[in-house]
Short mmCIF file of C-alpha atoms and ligand atoms in Angstrom, two decimals:
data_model
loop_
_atom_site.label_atom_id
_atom_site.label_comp_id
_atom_site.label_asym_id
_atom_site.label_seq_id
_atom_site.Cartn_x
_atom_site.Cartn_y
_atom_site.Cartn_z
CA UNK A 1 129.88 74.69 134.58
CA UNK A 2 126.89 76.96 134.81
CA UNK A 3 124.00 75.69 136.91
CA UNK A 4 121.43 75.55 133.89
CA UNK A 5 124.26 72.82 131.73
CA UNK A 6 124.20 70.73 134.75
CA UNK A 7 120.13 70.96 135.62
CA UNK A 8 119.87 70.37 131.36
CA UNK A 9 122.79 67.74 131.72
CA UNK A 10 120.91 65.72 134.26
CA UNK A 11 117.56 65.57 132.76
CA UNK A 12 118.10 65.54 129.48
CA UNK A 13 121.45 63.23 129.05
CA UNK A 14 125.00 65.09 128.17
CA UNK A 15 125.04 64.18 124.02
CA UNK A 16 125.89 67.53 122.79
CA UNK A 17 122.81 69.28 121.17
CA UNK A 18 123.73 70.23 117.57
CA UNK A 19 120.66 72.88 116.83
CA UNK A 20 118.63 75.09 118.58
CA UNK A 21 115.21 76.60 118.03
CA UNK A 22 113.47 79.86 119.38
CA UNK A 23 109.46 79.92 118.94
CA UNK A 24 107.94 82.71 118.15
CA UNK A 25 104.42 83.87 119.27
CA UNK A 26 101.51 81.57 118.31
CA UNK A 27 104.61 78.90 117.24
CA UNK A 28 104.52 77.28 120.80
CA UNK A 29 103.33 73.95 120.15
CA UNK A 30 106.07 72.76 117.63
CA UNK A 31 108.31 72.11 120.60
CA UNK A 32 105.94 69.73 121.49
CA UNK A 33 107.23 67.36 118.21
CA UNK A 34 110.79 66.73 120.32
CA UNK A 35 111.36 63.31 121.35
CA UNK A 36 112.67 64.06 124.96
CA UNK A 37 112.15 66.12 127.85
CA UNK A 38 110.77 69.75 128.45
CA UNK A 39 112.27 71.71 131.22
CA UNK A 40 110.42 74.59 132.68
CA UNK A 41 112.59 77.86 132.42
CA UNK A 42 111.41 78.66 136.35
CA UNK A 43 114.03 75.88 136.63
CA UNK A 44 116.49 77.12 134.65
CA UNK A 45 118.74 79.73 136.54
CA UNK A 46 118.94 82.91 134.20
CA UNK A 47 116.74 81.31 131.75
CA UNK A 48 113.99 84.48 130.94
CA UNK A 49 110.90 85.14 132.29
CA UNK A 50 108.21 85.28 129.61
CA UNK A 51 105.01 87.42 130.53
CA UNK A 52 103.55 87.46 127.01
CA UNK A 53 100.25 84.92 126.40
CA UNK A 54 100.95 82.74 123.35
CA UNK A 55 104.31 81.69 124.38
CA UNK A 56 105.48 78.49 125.84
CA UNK A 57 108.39 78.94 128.88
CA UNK A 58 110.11 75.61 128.71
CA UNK A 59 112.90 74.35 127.04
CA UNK A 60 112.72 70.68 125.12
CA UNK A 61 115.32 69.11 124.56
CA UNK A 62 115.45 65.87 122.67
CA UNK A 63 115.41 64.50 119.03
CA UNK A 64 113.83 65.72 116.35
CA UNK A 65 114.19 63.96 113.02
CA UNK A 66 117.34 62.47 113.86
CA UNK A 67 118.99 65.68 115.18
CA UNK A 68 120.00 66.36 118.63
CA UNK A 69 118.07 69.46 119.04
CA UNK A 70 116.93 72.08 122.07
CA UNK A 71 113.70 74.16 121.45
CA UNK A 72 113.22 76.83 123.68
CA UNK A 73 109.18 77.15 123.77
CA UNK A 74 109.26 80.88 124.09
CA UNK A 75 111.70 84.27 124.49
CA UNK A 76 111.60 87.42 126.26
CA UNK A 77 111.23 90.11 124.29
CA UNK A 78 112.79 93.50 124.82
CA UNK A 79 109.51 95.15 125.54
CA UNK A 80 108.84 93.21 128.72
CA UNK A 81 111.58 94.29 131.02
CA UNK A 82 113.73 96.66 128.89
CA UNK A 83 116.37 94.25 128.65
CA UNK A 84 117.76 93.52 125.68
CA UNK A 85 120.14 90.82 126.59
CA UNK A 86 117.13 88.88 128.17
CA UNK A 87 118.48 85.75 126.21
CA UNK A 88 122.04 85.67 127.02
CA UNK A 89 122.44 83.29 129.33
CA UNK A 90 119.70 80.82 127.43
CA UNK A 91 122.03 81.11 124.63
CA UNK A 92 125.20 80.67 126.37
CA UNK A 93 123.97 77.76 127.78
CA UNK A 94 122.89 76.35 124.88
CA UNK A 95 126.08 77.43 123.36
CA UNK A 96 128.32 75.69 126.63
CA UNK A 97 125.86 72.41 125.04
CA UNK A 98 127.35 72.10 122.05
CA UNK A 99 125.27 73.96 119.88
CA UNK A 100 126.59 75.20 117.00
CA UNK A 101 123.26 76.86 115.03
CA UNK A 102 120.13 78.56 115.99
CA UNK A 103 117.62 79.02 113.71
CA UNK A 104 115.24 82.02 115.22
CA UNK A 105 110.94 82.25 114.53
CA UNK A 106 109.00 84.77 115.02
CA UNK A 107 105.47 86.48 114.04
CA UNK A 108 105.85 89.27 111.32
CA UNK A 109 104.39 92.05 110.12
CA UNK A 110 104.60 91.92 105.90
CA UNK A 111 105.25 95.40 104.38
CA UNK A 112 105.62 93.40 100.54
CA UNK A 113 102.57 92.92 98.56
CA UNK A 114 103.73 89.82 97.81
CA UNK A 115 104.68 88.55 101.04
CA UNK A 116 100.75 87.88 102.76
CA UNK A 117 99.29 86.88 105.95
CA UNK A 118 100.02 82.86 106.48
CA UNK A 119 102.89 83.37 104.24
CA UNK A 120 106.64 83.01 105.74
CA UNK A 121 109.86 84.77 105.20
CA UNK A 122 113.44 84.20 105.70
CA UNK A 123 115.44 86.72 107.02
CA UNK A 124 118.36 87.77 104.50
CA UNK A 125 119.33 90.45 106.50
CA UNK A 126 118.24 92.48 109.57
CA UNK A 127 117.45 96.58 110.19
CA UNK A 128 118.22 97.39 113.70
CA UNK A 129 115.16 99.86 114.05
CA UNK A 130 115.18 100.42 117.96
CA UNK A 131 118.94 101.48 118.23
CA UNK A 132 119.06 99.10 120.91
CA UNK A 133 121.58 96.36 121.34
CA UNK A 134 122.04 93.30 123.77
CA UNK A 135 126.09 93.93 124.12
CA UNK A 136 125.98 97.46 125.63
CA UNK A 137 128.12 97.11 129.02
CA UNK A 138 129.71 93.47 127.68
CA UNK A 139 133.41 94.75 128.08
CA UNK A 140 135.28 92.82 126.39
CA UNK A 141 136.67 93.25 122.52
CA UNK A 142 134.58 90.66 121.25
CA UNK A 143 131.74 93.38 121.80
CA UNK A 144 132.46 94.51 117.88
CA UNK A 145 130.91 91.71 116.30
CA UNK A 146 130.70 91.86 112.51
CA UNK A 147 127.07 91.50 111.40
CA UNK A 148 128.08 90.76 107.64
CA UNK A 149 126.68 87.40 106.79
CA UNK A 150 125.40 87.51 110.49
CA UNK A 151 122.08 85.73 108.35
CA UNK A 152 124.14 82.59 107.20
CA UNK A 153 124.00 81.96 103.91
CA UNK A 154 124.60 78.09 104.03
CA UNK A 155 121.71 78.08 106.58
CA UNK A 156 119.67 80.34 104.14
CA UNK A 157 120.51 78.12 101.38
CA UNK A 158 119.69 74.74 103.26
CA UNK A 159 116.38 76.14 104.27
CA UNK A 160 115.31 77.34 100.79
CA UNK A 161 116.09 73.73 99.73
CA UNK A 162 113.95 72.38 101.93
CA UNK A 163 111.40 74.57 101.75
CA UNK A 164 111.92 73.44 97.65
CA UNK A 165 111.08 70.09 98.42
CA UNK A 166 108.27 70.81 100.44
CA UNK A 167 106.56 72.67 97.62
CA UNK A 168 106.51 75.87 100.64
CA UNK A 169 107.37 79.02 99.16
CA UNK A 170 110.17 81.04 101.43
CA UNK A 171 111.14 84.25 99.57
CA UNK A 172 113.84 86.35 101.94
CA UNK A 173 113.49 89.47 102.80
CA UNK A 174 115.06 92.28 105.10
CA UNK A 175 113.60 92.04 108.99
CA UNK A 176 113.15 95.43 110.48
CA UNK A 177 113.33 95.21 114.55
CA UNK A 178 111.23 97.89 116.31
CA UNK A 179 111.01 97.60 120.19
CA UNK A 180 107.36 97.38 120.39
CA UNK A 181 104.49 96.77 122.62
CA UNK A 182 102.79 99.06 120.80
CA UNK A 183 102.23 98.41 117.30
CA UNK A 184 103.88 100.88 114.39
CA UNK A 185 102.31 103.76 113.35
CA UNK A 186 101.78 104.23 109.40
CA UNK A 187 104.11 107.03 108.86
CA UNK A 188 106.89 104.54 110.53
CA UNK A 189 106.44 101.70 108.35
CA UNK A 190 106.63 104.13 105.60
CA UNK A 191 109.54 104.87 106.95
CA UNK A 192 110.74 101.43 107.50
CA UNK A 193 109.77 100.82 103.88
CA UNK A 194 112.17 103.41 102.66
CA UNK A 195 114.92 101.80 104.53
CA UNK A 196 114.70 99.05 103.08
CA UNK A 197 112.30 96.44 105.49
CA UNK A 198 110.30 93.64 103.90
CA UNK A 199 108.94 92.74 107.05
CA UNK A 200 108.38 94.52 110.73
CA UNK A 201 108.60 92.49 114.41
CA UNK A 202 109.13 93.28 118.07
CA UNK A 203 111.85 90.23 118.44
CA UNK A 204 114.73 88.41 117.15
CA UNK A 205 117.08 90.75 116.34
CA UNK A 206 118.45 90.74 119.57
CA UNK A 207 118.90 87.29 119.36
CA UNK A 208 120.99 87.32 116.06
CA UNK A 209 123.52 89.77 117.82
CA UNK A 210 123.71 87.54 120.58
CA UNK A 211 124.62 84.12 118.64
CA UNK A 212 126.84 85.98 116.64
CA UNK A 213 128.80 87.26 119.46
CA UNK A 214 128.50 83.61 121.03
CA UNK A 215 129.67 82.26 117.44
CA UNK A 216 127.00 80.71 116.82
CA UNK A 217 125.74 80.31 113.40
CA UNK A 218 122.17 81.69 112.37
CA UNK A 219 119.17 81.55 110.50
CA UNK A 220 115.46 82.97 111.52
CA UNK A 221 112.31 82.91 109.49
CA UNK A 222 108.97 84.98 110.19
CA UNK A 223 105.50 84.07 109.71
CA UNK A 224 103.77 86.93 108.20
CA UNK A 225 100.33 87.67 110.75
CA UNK A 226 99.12 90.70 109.14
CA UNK A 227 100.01 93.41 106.36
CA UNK A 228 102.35 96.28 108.58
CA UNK A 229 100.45 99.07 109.85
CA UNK A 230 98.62 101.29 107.12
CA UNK A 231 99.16 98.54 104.28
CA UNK A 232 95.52 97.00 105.36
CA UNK A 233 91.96 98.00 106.36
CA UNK A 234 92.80 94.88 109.11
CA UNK A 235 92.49 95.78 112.81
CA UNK A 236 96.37 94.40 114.26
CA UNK A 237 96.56 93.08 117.63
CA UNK A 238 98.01 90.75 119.58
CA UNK A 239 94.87 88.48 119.46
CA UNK A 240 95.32 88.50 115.93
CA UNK A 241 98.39 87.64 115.70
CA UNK A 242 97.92 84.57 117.94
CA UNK A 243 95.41 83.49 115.66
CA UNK A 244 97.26 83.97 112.46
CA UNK A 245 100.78 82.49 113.40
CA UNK A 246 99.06 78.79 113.26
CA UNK A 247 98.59 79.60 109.75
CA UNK A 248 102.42 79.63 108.93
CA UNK A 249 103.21 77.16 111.54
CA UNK A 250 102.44 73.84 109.73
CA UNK A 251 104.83 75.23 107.02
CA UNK A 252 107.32 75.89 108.81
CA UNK A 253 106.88 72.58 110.61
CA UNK A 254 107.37 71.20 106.98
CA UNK A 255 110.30 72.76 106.31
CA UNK A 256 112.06 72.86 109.48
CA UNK A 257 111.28 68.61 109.80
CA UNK A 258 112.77 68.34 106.41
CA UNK A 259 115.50 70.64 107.21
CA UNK A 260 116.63 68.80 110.16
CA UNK A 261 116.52 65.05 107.66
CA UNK A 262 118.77 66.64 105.28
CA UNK A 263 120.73 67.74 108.24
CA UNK A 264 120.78 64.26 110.19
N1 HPA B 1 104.44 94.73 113.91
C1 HPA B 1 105.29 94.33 114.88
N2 HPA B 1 105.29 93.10 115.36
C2 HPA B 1 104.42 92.21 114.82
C3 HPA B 1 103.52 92.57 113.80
C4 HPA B 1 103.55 93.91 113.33
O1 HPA B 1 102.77 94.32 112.42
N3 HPA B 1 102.79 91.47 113.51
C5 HPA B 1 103.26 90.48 114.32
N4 HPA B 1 104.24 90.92 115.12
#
């Protein structure tokens, strides 16, 4: 057993954890709604180290509308370090927990007209943009992992019912991943839009590799902050998207609480 399941284990009681949450930027403080414990990642051997203001580094685990849940306050993102299997062992742990789903959030450039700041989406599918991929050097077979479906549709569907019910509109939309810090230039989100992205972000993608490959089933929704480079007269930045994510945040709360009822 991994040092991080025991440290978890200890603190936070051994009932498995059925679900698991990543925050994305400006999304911090909805790990603060778990009934239970939060657990600094400094504490957490190979948990990441997250240098990016906005983001909360702990883990909570506890309940959360009647489900067993861990909500990791914040990731590291590929841009940081230049590693893109910063959240392998995070996962793996979760994963040696008892998890079974992750549902990923994140903070989104929109490249749909229809799809506008404060709005959210729900990933149907991803575009890996940076040609960059967490299971380079894993050597094992289990390396080819087949991304069909790696969005799961029973997730998908779940969440789109309770978005439903919550009167929050969640149309889905393709997720392109480029490796950021710096922000897109027009002429690549042109680009991007030709490919076939709804919707542009420095995160998650990763991620959705990584839970496959763990078996994991997954689901991830972005808050929209801004219109993608070029589609706007607004100045992007990370200040602004800090500012924005709290916009989408209380409906994702909504849908996420009512997700986890219908779950429970
Ligand atoms: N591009 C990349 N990442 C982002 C954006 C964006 O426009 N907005 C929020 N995160």
């Amino acid at each position: 057993m991994s040092k991080s399941v025991e440290i978890i284990r200890n603190r936070a009681g051994s009932a498995p954890i059925e679900l698991a949450l990543i925050l994305g930027s400006g999304l911090g403080h909805l790990a603060h709604a778990v009934n239970g414990v939060a657990i600094p990642y400094a504490d957490l051997p190979g948990f990441p180290h997250v240098s990016v203001s906005g983001h909360n580094p702990s883990l909570h685990v506890g309940t959360l509308e009647g489900v067993r849940v861990a909500v990791l306050g914040a990731r590291e993102h590929y841009y940081e370090k230049g590693n893109p299997a910063a959240m392998r062992v995070a996962l793996e742990t979760l994963k040696a927990l008892g998890v079974g789903s992750l549902i990923a959030t994140n903070a989104a450039g929109s490249l749909r007209a229809d799809i506008r700041p404060g709005d959210l989406m729900l990933l149907s599918d991803h575009i890996n943009f940076s040609g960059l991929n967490p299971l380079i050097g894993e050597p094992t077979d289990a390396r080819f992992v087949p991304m069909t479906d790696a969005h799961n549709p029973a997730i998908r569907a779940a969440l789109q019912a309770a978005a439903m019910a919550e009167g929050v509109a969640l149309p889905q939309g393709v997720y392109a991943w480029y490796s950021g810090p710096s922000f897109e230039t027009p002429a690549e989100i042109r680009a991007i839009k030709i490919l076939g992205g709804d919707a542009v972000g420095m995160s998650t993608v990763p991620e959705v590799i990584l839970a496959r490959f763990l078996g994991l089933k997954v689901a991830a929704i972005s808050t929209i902050t801004n219109m993608a480079a070029g589609l706007s007269d607004e100045k992007i930045s990370h200040e602004h998207t800090k500012a924005m994510a709290p916009l989408g945040a209380a409906k994702l709360e909504k849908i996420l609480r009512r997700y986890l009822r219908d779950m429970a």
